XYZ file of C-alpha atoms in Angstrom:
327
model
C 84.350 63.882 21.684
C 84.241 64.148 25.382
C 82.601 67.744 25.164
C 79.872 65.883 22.846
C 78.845 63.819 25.163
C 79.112 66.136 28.266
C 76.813 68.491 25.985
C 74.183 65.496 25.644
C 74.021 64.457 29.164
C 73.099 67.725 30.307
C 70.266 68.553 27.658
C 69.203 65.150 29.064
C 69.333 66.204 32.448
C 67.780 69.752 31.711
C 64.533 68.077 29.753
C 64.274 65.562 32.669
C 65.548 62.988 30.404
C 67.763 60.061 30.754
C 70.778 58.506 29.203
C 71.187 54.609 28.898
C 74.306 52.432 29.929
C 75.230 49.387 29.465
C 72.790 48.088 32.422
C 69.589 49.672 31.312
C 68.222 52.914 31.537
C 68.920 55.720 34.353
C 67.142 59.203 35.508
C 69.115 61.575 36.255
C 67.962 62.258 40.303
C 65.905 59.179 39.666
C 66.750 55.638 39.549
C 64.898 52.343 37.659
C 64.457 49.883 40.219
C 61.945 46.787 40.269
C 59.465 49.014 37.427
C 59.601 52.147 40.091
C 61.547 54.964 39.189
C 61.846 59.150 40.200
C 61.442 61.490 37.652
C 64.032 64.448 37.203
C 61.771 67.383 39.019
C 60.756 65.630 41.748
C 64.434 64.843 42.780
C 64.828 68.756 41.711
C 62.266 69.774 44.480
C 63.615 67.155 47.240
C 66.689 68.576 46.537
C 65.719 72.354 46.891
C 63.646 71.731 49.644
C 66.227 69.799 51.606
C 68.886 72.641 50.536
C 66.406 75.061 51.723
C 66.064 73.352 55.356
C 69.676 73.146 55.579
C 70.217 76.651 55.190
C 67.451 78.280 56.944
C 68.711 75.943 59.685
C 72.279 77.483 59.364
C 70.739 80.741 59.342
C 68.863 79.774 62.655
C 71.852 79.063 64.713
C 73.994 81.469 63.059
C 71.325 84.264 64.217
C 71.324 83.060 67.828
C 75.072 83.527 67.969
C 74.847 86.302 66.846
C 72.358 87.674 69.213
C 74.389 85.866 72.133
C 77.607 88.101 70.839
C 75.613 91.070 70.697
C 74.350 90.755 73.852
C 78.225 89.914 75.052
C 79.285 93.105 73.357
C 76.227 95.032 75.584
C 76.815 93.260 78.840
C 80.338 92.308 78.536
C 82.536 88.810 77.857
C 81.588 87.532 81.005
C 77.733 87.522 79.594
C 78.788 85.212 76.888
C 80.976 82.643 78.910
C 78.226 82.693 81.723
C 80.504 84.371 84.319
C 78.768 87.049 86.095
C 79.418 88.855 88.996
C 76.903 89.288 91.986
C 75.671 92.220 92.691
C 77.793 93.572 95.850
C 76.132 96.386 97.962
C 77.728 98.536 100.767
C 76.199 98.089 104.570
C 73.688 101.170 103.661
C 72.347 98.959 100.628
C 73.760 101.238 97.837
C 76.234 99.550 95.058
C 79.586 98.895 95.366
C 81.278 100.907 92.690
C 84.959 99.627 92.951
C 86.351 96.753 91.163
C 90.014 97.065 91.945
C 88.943 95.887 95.919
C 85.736 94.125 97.810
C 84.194 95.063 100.548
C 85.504 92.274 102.248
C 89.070 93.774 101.870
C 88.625 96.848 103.768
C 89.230 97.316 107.202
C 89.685 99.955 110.098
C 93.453 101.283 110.531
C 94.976 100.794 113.704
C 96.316 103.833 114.737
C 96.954 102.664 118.052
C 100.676 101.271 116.521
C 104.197 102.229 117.904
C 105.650 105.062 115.315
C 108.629 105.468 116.939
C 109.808 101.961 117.013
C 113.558 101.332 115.091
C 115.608 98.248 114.598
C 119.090 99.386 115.590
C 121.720 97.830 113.238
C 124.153 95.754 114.872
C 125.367 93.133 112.707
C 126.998 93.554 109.334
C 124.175 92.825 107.295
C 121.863 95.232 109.186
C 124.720 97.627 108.843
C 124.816 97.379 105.245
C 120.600 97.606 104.865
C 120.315 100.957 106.890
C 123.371 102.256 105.110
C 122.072 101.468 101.697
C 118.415 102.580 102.660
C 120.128 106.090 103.916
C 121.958 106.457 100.635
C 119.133 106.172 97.849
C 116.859 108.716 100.207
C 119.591 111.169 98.869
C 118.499 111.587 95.932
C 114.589 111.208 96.321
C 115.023 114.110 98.860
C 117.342 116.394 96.286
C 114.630 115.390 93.648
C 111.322 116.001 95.500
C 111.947 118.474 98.394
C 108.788 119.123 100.308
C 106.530 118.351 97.329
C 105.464 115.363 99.331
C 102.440 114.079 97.176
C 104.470 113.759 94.582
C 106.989 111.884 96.454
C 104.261 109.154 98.123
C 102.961 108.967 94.773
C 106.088 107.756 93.528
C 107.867 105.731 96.149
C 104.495 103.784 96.397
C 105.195 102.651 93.260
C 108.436 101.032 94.440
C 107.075 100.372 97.784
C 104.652 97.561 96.375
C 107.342 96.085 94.516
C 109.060 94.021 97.542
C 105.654 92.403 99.071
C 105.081 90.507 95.441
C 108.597 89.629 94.192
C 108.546 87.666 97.632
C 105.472 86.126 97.752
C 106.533 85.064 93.895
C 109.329 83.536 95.375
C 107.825 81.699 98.183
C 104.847 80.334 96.220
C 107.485 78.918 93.909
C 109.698 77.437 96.776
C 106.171 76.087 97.808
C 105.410 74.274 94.140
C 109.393 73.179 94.383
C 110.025 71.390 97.610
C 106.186 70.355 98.383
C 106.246 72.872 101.308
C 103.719 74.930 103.399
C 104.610 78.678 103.715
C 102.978 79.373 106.584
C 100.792 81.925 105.538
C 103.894 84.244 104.499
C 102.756 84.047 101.036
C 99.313 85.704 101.461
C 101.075 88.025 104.499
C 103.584 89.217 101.450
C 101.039 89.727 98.859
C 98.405 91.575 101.057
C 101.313 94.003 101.666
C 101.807 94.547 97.904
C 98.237 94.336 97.502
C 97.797 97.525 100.190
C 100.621 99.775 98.970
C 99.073 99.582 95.342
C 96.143 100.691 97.182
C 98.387 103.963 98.318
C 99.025 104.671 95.285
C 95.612 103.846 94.021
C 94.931 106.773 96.377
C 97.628 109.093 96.039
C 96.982 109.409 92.276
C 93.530 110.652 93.166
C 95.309 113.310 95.034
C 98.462 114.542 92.511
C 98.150 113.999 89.119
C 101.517 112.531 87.523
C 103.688 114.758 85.398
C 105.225 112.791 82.213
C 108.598 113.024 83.532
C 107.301 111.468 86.681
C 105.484 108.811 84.519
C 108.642 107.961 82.813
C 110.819 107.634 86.297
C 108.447 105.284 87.449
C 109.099 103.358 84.517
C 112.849 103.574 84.932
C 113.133 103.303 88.870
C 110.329 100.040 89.157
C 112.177 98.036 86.300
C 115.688 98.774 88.093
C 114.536 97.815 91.429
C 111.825 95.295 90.907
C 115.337 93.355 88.828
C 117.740 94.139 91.779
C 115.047 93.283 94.864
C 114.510 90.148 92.717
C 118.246 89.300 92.658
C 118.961 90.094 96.146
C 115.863 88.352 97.840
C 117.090 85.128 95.591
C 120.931 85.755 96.993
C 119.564 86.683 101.041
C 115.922 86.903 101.856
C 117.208 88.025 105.533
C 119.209 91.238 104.040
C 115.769 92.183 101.295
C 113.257 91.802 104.712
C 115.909 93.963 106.473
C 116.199 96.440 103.668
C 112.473 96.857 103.162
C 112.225 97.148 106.907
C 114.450 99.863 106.676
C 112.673 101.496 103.966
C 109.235 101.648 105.705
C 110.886 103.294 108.981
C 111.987 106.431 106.211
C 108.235 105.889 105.045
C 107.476 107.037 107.957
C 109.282 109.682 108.628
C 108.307 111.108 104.906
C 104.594 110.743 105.775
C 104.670 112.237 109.131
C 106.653 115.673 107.642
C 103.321 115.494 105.049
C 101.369 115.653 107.878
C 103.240 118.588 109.320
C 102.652 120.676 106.341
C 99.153 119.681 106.290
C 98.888 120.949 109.907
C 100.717 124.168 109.332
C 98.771 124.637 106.034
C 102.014 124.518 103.462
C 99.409 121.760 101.917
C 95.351 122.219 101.862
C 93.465 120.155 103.703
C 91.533 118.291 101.207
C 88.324 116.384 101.430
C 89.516 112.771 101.096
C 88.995 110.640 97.419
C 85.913 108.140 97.439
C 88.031 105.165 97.159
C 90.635 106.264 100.554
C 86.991 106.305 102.452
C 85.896 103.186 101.253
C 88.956 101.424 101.777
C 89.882 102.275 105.068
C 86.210 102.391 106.386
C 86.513 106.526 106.946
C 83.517 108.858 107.927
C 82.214 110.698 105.248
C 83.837 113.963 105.718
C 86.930 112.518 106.200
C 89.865 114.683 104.826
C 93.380 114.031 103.843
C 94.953 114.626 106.947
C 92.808 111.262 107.534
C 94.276 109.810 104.464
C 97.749 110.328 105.209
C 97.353 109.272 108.963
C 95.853 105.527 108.132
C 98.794 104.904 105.355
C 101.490 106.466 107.732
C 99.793 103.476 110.433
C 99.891 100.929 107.262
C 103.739 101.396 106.600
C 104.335 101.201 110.360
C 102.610 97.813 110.282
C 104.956 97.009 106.819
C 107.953 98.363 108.704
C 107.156 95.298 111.608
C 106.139 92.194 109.561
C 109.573 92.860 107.784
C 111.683 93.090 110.654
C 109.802 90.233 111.959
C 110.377 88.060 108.459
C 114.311 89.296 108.658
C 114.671 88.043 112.313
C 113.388 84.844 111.439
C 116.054 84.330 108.652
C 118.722 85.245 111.241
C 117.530 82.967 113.947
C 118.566 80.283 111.246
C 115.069 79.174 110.474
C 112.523 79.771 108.024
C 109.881 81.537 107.670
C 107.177 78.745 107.135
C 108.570 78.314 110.763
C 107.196 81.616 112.628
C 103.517 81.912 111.049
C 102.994 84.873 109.179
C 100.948 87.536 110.486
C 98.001 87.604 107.409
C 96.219 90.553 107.818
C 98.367 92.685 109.688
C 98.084 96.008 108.120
């Protein structure tokens, strides 16, 4: 019965007829009001043509997204989100080609800096960070000899380690107890942020074996987790250590030189990004290179001595400000 009557209503509705009810006769698209009433294809048409307006709409916006994702895609995400980066030109007028550092970040090395200086261990802890630095430069010399690019390739990956784990830590004290850091937190990360730049550098120079690749995996997730532990346990003894640790970076660098000047190692013309970074002339080779990181660690070598001595005077370091930009 109920398919009967479906079938009827829609012949109805097909021939633009209607069907009565109980309250009078009714169009289908149509209604009978006050003697006025719609017939069955002109609600068809309003219909269709306000279906049709709808979609071409839809298709409208739907085609300017996509236009604003292809030109994302071209020009990159920040296109699409309306981030953009200004154009950033060199002093000569020519474009700035590096994105890992600005030109505001480079500076002029100051070679002018005491090499020789040493902290002489006198109390225990001291005692136990020169001890402990002495003992894992055993096996990096047993491992790499006189191949020193590899070596500064490698221990720069460790060397940046120290410089974030404790500006982490201090930026965290600082959310914690509501506190200044007197600058130490930017001090510690510009140090991380220039021995990444070493090895930003040294990679340029010696290309990384696989078995080198995979030590740095091994020896940055064993110290990054010990530094970690022992800058939580004494901040004094990690400053100390890294101290330490820059005075054999040093040493390492200045025996690179010495093969450089005998000619064990060739003379190379210097990468792009070493010139650009530390401001060298043009024909600057890697005698250069070597010469303005060997100055860098020296700097390292007294910011952390500095930062240890302030933990043994009793105080801390949001005490002594930090000395940001002190490379």
């Amino acid at each position: 019965m109920n398919r009967l009557v479906v079938s009827s209503v829609m012949k109805r509705v097909v021939t633009g007829g209607g069907f009565t009810s109980s309250s009078g006769t009714f169009h289908v698209f149509g209604e009978v009001a006050k003697g006025q009433s719609l017939g069955f294809s002109v609600g068809w048409r309003r219909l269709m043509s306000s279906a049709a307006e709808h979609s071409s709409s839809g298709m409208e916006k739907k085609g300017s997204h996509d236009v604003a994702l292809e030109k994302a895609e071209k020009g990159g995400i920040s296109s699409y989100w309306g981030i953009t980066r200004p154009k950033i030109t060199k002093e000569d007028g020519t474009e700035w080609v590096w994105n890992c550092f600005m030109p505001w970040e480079t500076y002029h090395s100051n070679l002018s800096i005491d090499l020789h200086k040493h902290h002489v261990p006198k109390k225990f802890l001291d005692k136990v960070a020169y001890r402990t630095v002495k003992l894992l430069r055993i096996p990096t010399d047993l491992f790499f000899k006189r191949r020193y690019g590899c070596r500064a390739m490698m221990l720069e990956t460790v060397a940046a380690v120290p410089g974030m784990v404790g500006g982490m830590l201090l930026h965290l004290r600082s959310l914690r107890k509501f506190q200044q850091s007197g600058g130490w937190i930017k001090a510690l990360l510009e140090e991380a942020e220039n021995e990444r730049m070493h090895l930003m550098t040294m990679v340029e120079l010696v290309q990384p074996k696989w078995y080198e690749r995979l030590l740095v995996l091994t020896v940055q997730g064993v110290f990054f987790n010990a530094f970690f532990v022992l800058y939580v346990m004494s901040p004094k003894l990690a400053h100390r250590v890294v101290g330490y640790l820059e005075e054999e970076a040093i040493h390492s660098y200045t025996e690179y030189l010495k093969d450089i000047e005998s000619g064990a190692i060739k003379n190379v013309p210097a990468p792009a990004i070493a010139i650009d970074y530390w401001r060298l002339p043009k024909d600057a080779t890697l005698k250069d290179v070597i010469t303005v990181i060997r100055a860098d660690e020296a700097h390292h070598r007294d910011v952390n001595h500095f930062a240890s001595d302030v933990h043994f005077h009793g105080k801390e370091l949001r005490d002594s400000p930090a000395p940001v930009g002190y490379h």
